[in-house]
Amino acid sequence: DEIWSMTYEDNDVSGSAYSVIETDDGAYIAAGIIDNFAGALLADGNGNHIWSHKYGEDGGGFFAVIELKGGEFVVAGRNDRSPSIGYVVCLDGDGEVIWDIEIDEGERAAALANIVSLSQNEDKREKIKELQKKMREEIKEEKKTTSWTNEKW
């Protein structure tokens, strides 16, 4: 059942959310794409906009978010249009970057495993494990769809 629905375009925020979680204090954080950048948005329990920020370079996007025990958030996705470069960012409760890292294709799954070890909640670990599996499948699919560019005609 729908509890609430909100559109945030009035706040100069447009894009898509790929991962939304309820925070420990009853707010909601969404990770996805804002104006063609990796982005995150925090809304209170009624859906009212608290903050939204864009991160990284044009063409990026986040596909997962978890909350840490200290109230920080870890978001993961890509930083630019390159599907082979992973991007993991730790945000404070106001959406400001604590740290960020870009990860090449070979290290993407390992980085997500490290996020799992950061999470101290069993449900969140299971969700990240599912994300790892999905990202491995996406990497395989990307290789299939882009491998033709390396062939000579």
PDB file of C-alpha atoms in Angstrom:
ATOM      1  CA  ASP A   1       0.000   0.000   0.000  1.00  0.00           C
ATOM      2  CA  GLU A   2       1.234   3.451  -0.881  1.00  0.00           C
ATOM      3  CA  ILE A   3       1.966   5.593   2.174  1.00  0.00           C
ATOM      4  CA  TRP A   4       2.911   8.732   0.253  1.00  0.00           C
ATOM      5  CA  SER A   5       4.124   9.804  -3.150  1.00  0.00           C
ATOM      6  CA  MET A   6       6.195  12.867  -3.900  1.00  0.00           C
ATOM      7  CA  THR A   7       7.682  14.639  -6.905  1.00  0.00           C
ATOM      8  CA  TYR A   8      10.750  16.767  -6.189  1.00  0.00           C
ATOM      9  CA  GLU A   9      11.068  18.747  -9.415  1.00  0.00           C
ATOM     10  CA  ASP A  10      10.084  21.966  -7.604  1.00  0.00           C
ATOM     11  CA  ASN A  11      13.400  21.733  -5.768  1.00  0.00           C
ATOM     12  CA  ASP A  12      15.429  21.705  -9.008  1.00  0.00           C
ATOM     13  CA  VAL A  13      15.838  17.968  -8.565  1.00  0.00           C
ATOM     14  CA  SER A  14      14.955  15.636 -11.411  1.00  0.00           C
ATOM     15  CA  GLY A  15      16.111  12.132 -12.016  1.00  0.00           C
ATOM     16  CA  SER A  16      15.537   8.544 -10.992  1.00  0.00           C
ATOM     17  CA  ALA A  17      15.966   6.561  -7.804  1.00  0.00           C
ATOM     18  CA  TYR A  18      17.382   3.060  -8.070  1.00  0.00           C
ATOM     19  CA  SER A  19      17.604   2.313  -4.353  1.00  0.00           C
ATOM     20  CA  VAL A  20      15.477   3.698  -1.507  1.00  0.00           C
ATOM     21  CA  ILE A  21      15.749   2.723   2.135  1.00  0.00           C
ATOM     22  CA  GLU A  22      14.085   3.865   5.329  1.00  0.00           C
ATOM     23  CA  THR A  23      16.668   5.259   7.737  1.00  0.00           C
ATOM     24  CA  ASP A  24      16.848   4.356  11.408  1.00  0.00           C
ATOM     25  CA  ASP A  25      15.175   7.677  12.310  1.00  0.00           C
ATOM     26  CA  GLY A  26      12.218   7.120   9.941  1.00  0.00           C
ATOM     27  CA  ALA A  27      13.423   9.289   7.046  1.00  0.00           C
ATOM     28  CA  TYR A  28      14.044   7.955   3.525  1.00  0.00           C
ATOM     29  CA  ILE A  29      17.206   8.159   1.463  1.00  0.00           C
ATOM     30  CA  ALA A  30      17.133   7.581  -2.267  1.00  0.00           C
ATOM     31  CA  ALA A  31      20.201   6.900  -4.389  1.00  0.00           C
ATOM     32  CA  GLY A  32      20.177   7.214  -8.151  1.00  0.00           C
ATOM     33  CA  ILE A  33      20.645   9.879 -10.792  1.00  0.00           C
ATOM     34  CA  ILE A  34      20.048  13.613 -10.345  1.00  0.00           C
ATOM     35  CA  ASP A  35      20.381  15.763 -13.458  1.00  0.00           C
ATOM     36  CA  ASN A  36      22.612  13.120 -15.097  1.00  0.00           C
ATOM     37  CA  PHE A  37      24.960  12.831 -12.083  1.00  0.00           C
ATOM     38  CA  ALA A  38      25.194  10.260  -9.311  1.00  0.00           C
ATOM     39  CA  GLY A  39      22.877  11.648  -6.673  1.00  0.00           C
ATOM     40  CA  ALA A  40      21.217  11.134  -3.329  1.00  0.00           C
ATOM     41  CA  LEU A  41      18.112  12.658  -1.787  1.00  0.00           C
ATOM     42  CA  LEU A  42      16.937  12.583   1.820  1.00  0.00           C
ATOM     43  CA  ALA A  43      13.259  13.042   2.674  1.00  0.00           C
ATOM     44  CA  ASP A  44      11.571  12.998   6.073  1.00  0.00           C
ATOM     45  CA  GLY A  45       9.034  10.331   7.019  1.00  0.00           C
ATOM     46  CA  ASN A  46       6.295  12.319   5.244  1.00  0.00           C
ATOM     47  CA  GLY A  47       8.296  12.648   2.030  1.00  0.00           C
ATOM     48  CA  ASN A  48       9.331  16.273   2.524  1.00  0.00           C
ATOM     49  CA  HIS A  49      12.660  17.148   0.866  1.00  0.00           C
ATOM     50  CA  ILE A  50      15.496  17.612   3.392  1.00  0.00           C
ATOM     51  CA  TRP A  51      18.520  17.650   1.078  1.00  0.00           C
ATOM     52  CA  SER A  52      19.715  16.432  -2.265  1.00  0.00           C
ATOM     53  CA  HIS A  53      23.205  16.436  -3.746  1.00  0.00           C
ATOM     54  CA  LYS A  54      24.960  15.476  -6.955  1.00  0.00           C
ATOM     55  CA  TYR A  55      28.333  13.712  -6.896  1.00  0.00           C
ATOM     56  CA  GLY A  56      31.080  12.871  -9.339  1.00  0.00           C
ATOM     57  CA  GLU A  57      31.025  13.496 -13.067  1.00  0.00           C
ATOM     58  CA  ASP A  58      28.343  13.825 -15.720  1.00  0.00           C
ATOM     59  CA  GLY A  59      26.871  10.449 -16.628  1.00  0.00           C
ATOM     60  CA  GLY A  60      27.217   8.818 -13.212  1.00  0.00           C
ATOM     61  CA  GLY A  61      24.604   7.114 -11.092  1.00  0.00           C
ATOM     62  CA  PHE A  62      24.154   5.285  -7.799  1.00  0.00           C
ATOM     63  CA  PHE A  63      22.458   1.906  -7.696  1.00  0.00           C
ATOM     64  CA  ALA A  64      22.601   1.027  -3.992  1.00  0.00           C
ATOM     65  CA  VAL A  65      22.542   2.716  -0.596  1.00  0.00           C
ATOM     66  CA  ILE A  66      22.995   1.437   2.949  1.00  0.00           C
ATOM     67  CA  GLU A  67      22.937   3.205   6.301  1.00  0.00           C
ATOM     68  CA  LEU A  68      25.743   2.629   8.800  1.00  0.00           C
ATOM     69  CA  LYS A  69      25.182   2.521  12.570  1.00  0.00           C
ATOM     70  CA  GLY A  70      26.633   6.003  13.029  1.00  0.00           C
ATOM     71  CA  GLY A  71      24.023   7.527  10.697  1.00  0.00           C
ATOM     72  CA  GLU A  72      26.345   7.751   7.700  1.00  0.00           C
ATOM     73  CA  PHE A  73      25.363   6.370   4.308  1.00  0.00           C
ATOM     74  CA  VAL A  74      27.366   4.396   1.765  1.00  0.00           C
ATOM     75  CA  VAL A  75      26.220   4.680  -1.853  1.00  0.00           C
ATOM     76  CA  ALA A  76      27.626   2.706  -4.763  1.00  0.00           C
ATOM     77  CA  GLY A  77      27.375   2.966  -8.526  1.00  0.00           C
ATOM     78  CA  ARG A  78      29.481   4.581 -11.226  1.00  0.00           C
ATOM     79  CA  ASN A  79      31.095   8.006 -11.513  1.00  0.00           C
ATOM     80  CA  ASP A  80      30.757   8.694 -15.235  1.00  0.00           C
ATOM     81  CA  ARG A  81      29.538   7.088 -18.449  1.00  0.00           C
ATOM     82  CA  SER A  82      32.162   4.333 -18.239  1.00  0.00           C
ATOM     83  CA  PRO A  83      30.379   1.177 -17.058  1.00  0.00           C
ATOM     84  CA  SER A  84      33.691  -0.310 -15.986  1.00  0.00           C
ATOM     85  CA  ILE A  85      34.474   2.275 -13.297  1.00  0.00           C
ATOM     86  CA  GLY A  86      32.754   1.741  -9.955  1.00  0.00           C
ATOM     87  CA  TYR A  87      32.156   4.641  -7.543  1.00  0.00           C
ATOM     88  CA  VAL A  88      31.630   4.223  -3.798  1.00  0.00           C
ATOM     89  CA  VAL A  89      30.935   7.219  -1.553  1.00  0.00           C
ATOM     90  CA  CYS A  90      30.431   7.533   2.198  1.00  0.00           C
ATOM     91  CA  LEU A  91      28.130  10.432   3.138  1.00  0.00           C
ATOM     92  CA  ASP A  92      27.436  12.068   6.477  1.00  0.00           C
ATOM     93  CA  GLY A  93      23.869  12.696   7.645  1.00  0.00           C
ATOM     94  CA  ASP A  94      23.770  15.959   5.678  1.00  0.00           C
ATOM     95  CA  GLY A  95      24.866  14.333   2.423  1.00  0.00           C
ATOM     96  CA  GLU A  96      28.405  15.700   2.539  1.00  0.00           C
ATOM     97  CA  VAL A  97      31.197  13.412   1.312  1.00  0.00           C
ATOM     98  CA  ILE A  98      33.280  11.790   4.045  1.00  0.00           C
ATOM     99  CA  TRP A  99      35.261   9.729   1.544  1.00  0.00           C
ATOM    100  CA  ASP A 100      34.892   8.461  -1.982  1.00  0.00           C
ATOM    101  CA  ILE A 101      36.742   6.028  -4.185  1.00  0.00           C
ATOM    102  CA  GLU A 102      36.687   4.980  -7.828  1.00  0.00           C
ATOM    103  CA  ILE A 103      37.206   1.299  -8.484  1.00  0.00           C
ATOM    104  CA  ASP A 104      38.148  -0.364 -11.753  1.00  0.00           C
ATOM    105  CA  GLU A 105      36.104  -3.269 -13.101  1.00  0.00           C
ATOM    106  CA  GLY A 106      38.293  -5.934 -11.559  1.00  0.00           C
ATOM    107  CA  GLU A 107      37.906  -4.433  -8.108  1.00  0.00           C
ATOM    108  CA  ARG A 108      34.174  -3.566  -8.228  1.00  0.00           C
ATOM    109  CA  ALA A 109      32.886  -6.770  -6.603  1.00  0.00           C
ATOM    110  CA  ALA A 110      35.642  -6.660  -3.970  1.00  0.00           C
ATOM    111  CA  ALA A 111      34.671  -3.099  -3.075  1.00  0.00           C
ATOM    112  CA  LEU A 112      31.084  -4.138  -2.584  1.00  0.00           C
ATOM    113  CA  ALA A 113      32.261  -6.962  -0.348  1.00  0.00           C
ATOM    114  CA  ASN A 114      33.990  -4.326   1.776  1.00  0.00           C
ATOM    115  CA  ILE A 115      30.700  -2.417   2.022  1.00  0.00           C
ATOM    116  CA  VAL A 116      29.122  -5.589   3.366  1.00  0.00           C
ATOM    117  CA  SER A 117      31.740  -5.728   6.113  1.00  0.00           C
ATOM    118  CA  LEU A 118      30.965  -2.095   6.996  1.00  0.00           C
ATOM    119  CA  SER A 119      27.302  -2.867   7.455  1.00  0.00           C
ATOM    120  CA  GLN A 120      26.428  -4.228  10.857  1.00  0.00           C
ATOM    121  CA  ASN A 121      22.813  -5.132  10.034  1.00  0.00           C
ATOM    122  CA  GLU A 122      22.035  -8.615   8.695  1.00  0.00           C
ATOM    123  CA  ASP A 123      19.236  -7.386   6.400  1.00  0.00           C
ATOM    124  CA  LYS A 124      21.539  -4.802   4.832  1.00  0.00           C
ATOM    125  CA  ARG A 125      24.308  -7.357   4.345  1.00  0.00           C
ATOM    126  CA  GLU A 126      21.881  -9.598   2.472  1.00  0.00           C
ATOM    127  CA  LYS A 127      20.776  -6.699   0.253  1.00  0.00           C
ATOM    128  CA  ILE A 128      24.390  -5.850  -0.553  1.00  0.00           C
ATOM    129  CA  LYS A 129      25.122  -9.502  -1.353  1.00  0.00           C
ATOM    130  CA  GLU A 130      22.196  -9.384  -3.789  1.00  0.00           C
ATOM    131  CA  LEU A 131      23.639  -6.187  -5.275  1.00  0.00           C
ATOM    132  CA  GLN A 132      27.044  -7.835  -5.662  1.00  0.00           C
ATOM    133  CA  LYS A 133      25.461 -10.664  -7.603  1.00  0.00           C
ATOM    134  CA  LYS A 134      23.521  -8.220  -9.779  1.00  0.00           C
ATOM    135  CA  MET A 135      26.638  -6.143 -10.488  1.00  0.00           C
ATOM    136  CA  ARG A 136      28.633  -9.261 -11.428  1.00  0.00           C
ATOM    137  CA  GLU A 137      25.845 -10.171 -13.855  1.00  0.00           C
ATOM    138  CA  GLU A 138      25.815  -6.613 -15.242  1.00  0.00           C
ATOM    139  CA  ILE A 139      29.590  -6.722 -15.750  1.00  0.00           C
ATOM    140  CA  LYS A 140      29.230  -9.991 -17.683  1.00  0.00           C
ATOM    141  CA  GLU A 141      26.395  -8.513 -19.747  1.00  0.00           C
ATOM    142  CA  GLU A 142      28.367  -5.310 -20.423  1.00  0.00           C
ATOM    143  CA  LYS A 143      31.276  -7.389 -21.670  1.00  0.00           C
ATOM    144  CA  LYS A 144      28.923  -9.267 -23.997  1.00  0.00           C
ATOM    145  CA  THR A 145      27.372  -6.113 -25.424  1.00  0.00           C
ATOM    146  CA  THR A 146      30.621  -4.166 -25.771  1.00  0.00           C
ATOM    147  CA  SER A 147      32.960  -6.919 -26.941  1.00  0.00           C
ATOM    148  CA  TRP A 148      32.014  -6.443 -30.601  1.00  0.00           C
ATOM    149  CA  THR A 149      33.746  -3.043 -30.608  1.00  0.00           C
ATOM    150  CA  ASN A 150      37.102  -4.765 -30.199  1.00  0.00           C
ATOM    151  CA  GLU A 151      36.669  -6.921 -33.277  1.00  0.00           C
ATOM    152  CA  LYS A 152      38.099  -5.960 -36.642  1.00  0.00           C
ATOM    153  CA  TRP A 153      35.661  -5.678 -39.526  1.00  0.00           C
TER     154      TRP A 153
END
